[in-house]
PDB file of C-alpha atoms and ligand atoms in Angstrom:
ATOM      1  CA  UNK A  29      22.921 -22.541  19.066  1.00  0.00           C
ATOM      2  CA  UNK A  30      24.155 -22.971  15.684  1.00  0.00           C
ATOM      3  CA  UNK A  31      20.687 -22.477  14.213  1.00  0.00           C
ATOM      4  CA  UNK A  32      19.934 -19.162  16.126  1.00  0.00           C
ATOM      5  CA  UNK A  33      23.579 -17.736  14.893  1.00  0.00           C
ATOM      6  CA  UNK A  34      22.148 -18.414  11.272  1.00  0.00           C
ATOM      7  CA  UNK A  35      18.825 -16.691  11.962  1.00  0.00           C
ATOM      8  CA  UNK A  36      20.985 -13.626  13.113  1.00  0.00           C
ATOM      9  CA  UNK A  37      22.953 -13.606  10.660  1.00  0.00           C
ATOM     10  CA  UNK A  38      19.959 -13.738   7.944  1.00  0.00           C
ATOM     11  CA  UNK A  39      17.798 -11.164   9.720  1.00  0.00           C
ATOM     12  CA  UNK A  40      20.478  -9.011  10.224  1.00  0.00           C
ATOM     13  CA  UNK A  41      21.450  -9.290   5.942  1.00  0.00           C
ATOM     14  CA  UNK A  42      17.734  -8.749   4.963  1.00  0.00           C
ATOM     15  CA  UNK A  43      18.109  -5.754   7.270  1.00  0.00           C
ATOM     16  CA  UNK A  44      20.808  -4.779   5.395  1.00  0.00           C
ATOM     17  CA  UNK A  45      19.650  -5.273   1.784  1.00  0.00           C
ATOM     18  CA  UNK A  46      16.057  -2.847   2.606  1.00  0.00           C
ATOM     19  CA  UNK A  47      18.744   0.367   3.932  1.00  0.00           C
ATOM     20  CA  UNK A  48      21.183  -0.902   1.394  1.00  0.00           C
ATOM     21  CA  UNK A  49      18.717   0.921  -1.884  1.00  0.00           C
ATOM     22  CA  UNK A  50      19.488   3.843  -2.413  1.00  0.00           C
ATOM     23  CA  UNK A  51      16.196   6.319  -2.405  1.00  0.00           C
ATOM     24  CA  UNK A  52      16.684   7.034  -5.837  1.00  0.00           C
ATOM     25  CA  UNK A  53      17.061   3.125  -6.477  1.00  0.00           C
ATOM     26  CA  UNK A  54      13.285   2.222  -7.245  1.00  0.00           C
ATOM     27  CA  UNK A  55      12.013   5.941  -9.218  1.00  0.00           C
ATOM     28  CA  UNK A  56      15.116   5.310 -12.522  1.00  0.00           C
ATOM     29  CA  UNK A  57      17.713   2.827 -12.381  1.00  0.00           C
ATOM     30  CA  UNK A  58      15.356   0.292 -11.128  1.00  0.00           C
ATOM     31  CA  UNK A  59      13.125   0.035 -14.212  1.00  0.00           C
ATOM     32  CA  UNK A  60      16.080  -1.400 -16.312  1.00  0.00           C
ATOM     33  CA  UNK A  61      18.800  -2.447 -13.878  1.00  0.00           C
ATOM     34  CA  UNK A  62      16.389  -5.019 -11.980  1.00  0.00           C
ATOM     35  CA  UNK A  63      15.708  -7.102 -15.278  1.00  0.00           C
ATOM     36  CA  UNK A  64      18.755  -5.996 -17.073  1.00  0.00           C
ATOM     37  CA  UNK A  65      16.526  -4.576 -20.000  1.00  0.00           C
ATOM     38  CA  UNK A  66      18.173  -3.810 -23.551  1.00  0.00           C
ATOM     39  CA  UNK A  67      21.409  -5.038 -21.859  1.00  0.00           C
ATOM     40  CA  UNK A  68      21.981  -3.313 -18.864  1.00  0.00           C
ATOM     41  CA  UNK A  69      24.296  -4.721 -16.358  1.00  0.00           C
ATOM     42  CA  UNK A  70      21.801  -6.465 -13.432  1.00  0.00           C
ATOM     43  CA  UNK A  71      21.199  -5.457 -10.498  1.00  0.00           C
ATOM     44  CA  UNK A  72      23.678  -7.515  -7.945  1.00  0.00           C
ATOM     45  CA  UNK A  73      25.171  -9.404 -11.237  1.00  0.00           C
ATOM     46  CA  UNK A  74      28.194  -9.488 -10.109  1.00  0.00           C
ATOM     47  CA  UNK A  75      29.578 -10.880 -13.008  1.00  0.00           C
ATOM     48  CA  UNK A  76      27.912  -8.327 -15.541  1.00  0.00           C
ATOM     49  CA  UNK A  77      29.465  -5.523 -13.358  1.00  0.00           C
ATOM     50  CA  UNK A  78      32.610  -6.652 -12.967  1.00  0.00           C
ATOM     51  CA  UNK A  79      33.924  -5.491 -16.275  1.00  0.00           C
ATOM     52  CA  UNK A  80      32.100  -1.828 -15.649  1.00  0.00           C
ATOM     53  CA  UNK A  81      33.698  -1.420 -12.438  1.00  0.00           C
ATOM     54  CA  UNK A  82      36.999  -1.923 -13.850  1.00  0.00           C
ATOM     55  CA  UNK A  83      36.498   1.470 -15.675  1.00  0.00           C
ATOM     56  CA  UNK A  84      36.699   3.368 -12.320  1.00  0.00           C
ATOM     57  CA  UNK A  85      33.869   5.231 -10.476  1.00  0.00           C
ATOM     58  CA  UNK A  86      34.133   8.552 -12.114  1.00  0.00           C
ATOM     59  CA  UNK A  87      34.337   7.098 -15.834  1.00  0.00           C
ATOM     60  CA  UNK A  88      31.005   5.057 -14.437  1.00  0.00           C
ATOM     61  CA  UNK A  89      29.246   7.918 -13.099  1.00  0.00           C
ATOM     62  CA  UNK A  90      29.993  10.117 -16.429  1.00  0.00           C
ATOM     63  CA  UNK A  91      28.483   6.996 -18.375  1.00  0.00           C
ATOM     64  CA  UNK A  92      25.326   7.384 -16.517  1.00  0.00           C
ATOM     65  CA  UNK A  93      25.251  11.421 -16.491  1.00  0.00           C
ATOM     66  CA  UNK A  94      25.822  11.385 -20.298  1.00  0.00           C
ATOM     67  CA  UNK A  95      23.569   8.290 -21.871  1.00  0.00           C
ATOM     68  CA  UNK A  96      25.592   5.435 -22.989  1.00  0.00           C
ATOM     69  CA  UNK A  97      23.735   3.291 -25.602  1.00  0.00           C
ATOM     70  CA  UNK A  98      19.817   2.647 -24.622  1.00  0.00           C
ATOM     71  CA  UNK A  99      20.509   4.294 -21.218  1.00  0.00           C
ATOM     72  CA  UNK A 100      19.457   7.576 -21.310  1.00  0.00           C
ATOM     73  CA  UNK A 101      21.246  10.652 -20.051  1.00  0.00           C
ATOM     74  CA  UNK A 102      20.850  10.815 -15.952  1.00  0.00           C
ATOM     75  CA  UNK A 103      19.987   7.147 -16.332  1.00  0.00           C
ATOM     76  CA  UNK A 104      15.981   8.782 -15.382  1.00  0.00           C
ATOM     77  CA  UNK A 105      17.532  10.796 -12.206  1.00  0.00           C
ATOM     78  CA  UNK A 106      17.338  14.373 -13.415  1.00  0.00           C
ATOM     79  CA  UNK A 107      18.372  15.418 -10.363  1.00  0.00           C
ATOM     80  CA  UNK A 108      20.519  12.922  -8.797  1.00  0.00           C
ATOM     81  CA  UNK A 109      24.153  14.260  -7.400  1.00  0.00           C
ATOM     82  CA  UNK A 110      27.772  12.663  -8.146  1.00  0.00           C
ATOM     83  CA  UNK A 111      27.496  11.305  -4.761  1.00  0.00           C
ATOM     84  CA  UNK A 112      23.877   9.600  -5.139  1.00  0.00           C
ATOM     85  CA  UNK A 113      24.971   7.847  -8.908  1.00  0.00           C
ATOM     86  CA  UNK A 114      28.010   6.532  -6.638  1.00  0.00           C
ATOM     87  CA  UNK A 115      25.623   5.076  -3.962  1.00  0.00           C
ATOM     88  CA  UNK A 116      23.455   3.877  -6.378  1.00  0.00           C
ATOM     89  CA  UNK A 117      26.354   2.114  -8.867  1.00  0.00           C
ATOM     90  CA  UNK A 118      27.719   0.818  -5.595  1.00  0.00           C
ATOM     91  CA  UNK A 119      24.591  -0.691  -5.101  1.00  0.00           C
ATOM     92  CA  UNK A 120      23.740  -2.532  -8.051  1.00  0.00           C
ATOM     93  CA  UNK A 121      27.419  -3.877  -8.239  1.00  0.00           C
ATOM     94  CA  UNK A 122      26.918  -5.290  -4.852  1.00  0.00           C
ATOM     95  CA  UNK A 123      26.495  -9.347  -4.176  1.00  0.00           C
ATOM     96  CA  UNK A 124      23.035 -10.237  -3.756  1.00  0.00           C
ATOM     97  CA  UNK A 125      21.847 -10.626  -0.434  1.00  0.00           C
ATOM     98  CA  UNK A 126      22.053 -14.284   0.512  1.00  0.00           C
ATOM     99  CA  UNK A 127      18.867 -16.004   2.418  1.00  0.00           C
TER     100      UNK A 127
HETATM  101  C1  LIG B 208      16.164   3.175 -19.640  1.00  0.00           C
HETATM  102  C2  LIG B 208      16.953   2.115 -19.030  1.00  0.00           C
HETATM  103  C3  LIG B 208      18.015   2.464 -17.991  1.00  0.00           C
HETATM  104  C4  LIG B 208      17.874   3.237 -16.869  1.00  0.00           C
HETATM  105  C5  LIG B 208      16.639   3.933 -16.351  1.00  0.00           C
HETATM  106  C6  LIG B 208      19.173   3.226 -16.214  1.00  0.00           C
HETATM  107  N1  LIG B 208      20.068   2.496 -16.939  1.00  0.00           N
HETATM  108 FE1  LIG B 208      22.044   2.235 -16.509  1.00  0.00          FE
HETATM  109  N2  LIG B 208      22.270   1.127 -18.211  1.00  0.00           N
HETATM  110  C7  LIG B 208      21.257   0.808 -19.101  1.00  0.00           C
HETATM  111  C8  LIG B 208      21.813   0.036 -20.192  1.00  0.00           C
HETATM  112  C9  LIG B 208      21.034  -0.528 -21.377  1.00  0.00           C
HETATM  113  C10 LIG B 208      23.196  -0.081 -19.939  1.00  0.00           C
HETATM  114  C11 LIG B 208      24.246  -0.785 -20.810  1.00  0.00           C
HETATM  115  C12 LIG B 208      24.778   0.215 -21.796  1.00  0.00           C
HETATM  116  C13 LIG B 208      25.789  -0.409 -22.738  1.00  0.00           C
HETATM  117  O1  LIG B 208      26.896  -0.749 -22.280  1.00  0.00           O
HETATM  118  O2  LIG B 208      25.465  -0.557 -23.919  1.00  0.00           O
HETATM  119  C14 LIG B 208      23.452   0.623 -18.681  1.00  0.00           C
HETATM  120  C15 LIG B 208      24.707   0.740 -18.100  1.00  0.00           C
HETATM  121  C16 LIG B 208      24.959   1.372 -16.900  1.00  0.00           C
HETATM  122  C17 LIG B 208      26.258   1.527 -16.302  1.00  0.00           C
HETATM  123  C18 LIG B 208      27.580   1.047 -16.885  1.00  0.00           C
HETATM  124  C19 LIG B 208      28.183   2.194 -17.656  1.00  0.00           C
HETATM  125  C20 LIG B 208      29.512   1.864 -18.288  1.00  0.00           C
HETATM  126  O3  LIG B 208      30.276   2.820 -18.550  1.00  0.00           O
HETATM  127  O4  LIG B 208      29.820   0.698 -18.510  1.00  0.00           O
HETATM  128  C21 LIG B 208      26.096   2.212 -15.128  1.00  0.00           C
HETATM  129  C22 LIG B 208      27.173   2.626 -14.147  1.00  0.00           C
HETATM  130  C23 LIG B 208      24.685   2.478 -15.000  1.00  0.00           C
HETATM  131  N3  LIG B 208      24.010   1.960 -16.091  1.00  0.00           N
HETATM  132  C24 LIG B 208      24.129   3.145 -13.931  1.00  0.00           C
HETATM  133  C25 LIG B 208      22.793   3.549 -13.868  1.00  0.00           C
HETATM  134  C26 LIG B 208      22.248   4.319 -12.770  1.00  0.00           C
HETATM  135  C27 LIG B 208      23.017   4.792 -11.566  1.00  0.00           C
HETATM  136  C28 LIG B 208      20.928   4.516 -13.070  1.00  0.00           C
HETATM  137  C29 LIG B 208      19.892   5.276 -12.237  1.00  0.00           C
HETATM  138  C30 LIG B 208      20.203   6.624 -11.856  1.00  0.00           C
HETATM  139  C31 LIG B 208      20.669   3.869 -14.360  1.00  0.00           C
HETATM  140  N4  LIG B 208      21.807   3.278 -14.797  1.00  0.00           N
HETATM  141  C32 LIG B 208      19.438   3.885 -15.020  1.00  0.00           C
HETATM  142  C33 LIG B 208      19.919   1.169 -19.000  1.00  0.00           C
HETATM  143  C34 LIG B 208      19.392   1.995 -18.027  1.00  0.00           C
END
């Protein structure tokens, strides 16, 4: 019984993680947030976000619309809204899917 609540629980967090992306997700951020190239915070690094969060969502979100260091302006998601750079932050910040 024990063992089939597990296997719920890890289907049903694998499940999440493939919706959790964003659509955007693979096409920009991706290429540097998924190895944390020239210093960018990794993807589900909790640790590395932590600090960036701290700055507030709509400090974050100009960061990415405006370039900040070796990220370029729109972060590669010309045409990205607010609301998608929000989803997308929210992602990356987010704990790693466990399994
Ligand atoms: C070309 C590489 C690259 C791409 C593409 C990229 N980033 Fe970044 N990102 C970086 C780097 C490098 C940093 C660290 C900048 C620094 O603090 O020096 C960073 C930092 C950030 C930060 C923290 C900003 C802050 O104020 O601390 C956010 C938020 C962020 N990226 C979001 C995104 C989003 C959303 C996308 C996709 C739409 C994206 N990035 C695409 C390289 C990239």
């Amino acid at each position: 019984m024990k063992k089939l609540f597990a296997a719920v629980l890890m289907s049903s967090a694998v499940g999440a993680w493939a919706d959790a992306a964003p659509e955007q997700y693979q096409s920009s951020c991706f290429a540097c947030h998924s190895t944390g190239a020239a210093g960018a915070p990794k993807t589900h690094d909790q640790a590395a976000w932590e600090p960036r969060m701290a700055k507030g969502m709509p400090a974050l979100v100009e960061s990415v619309k405006k370039g900040l260091n070796a990220m370029p302006p729109t972060g590669m998601c010309s045409t990205c809204t607010d609301e998608q750079y929000t989803a997308l932050i929210e992602f990356m910040a987010s704990p790693a899917p466990t399994n």
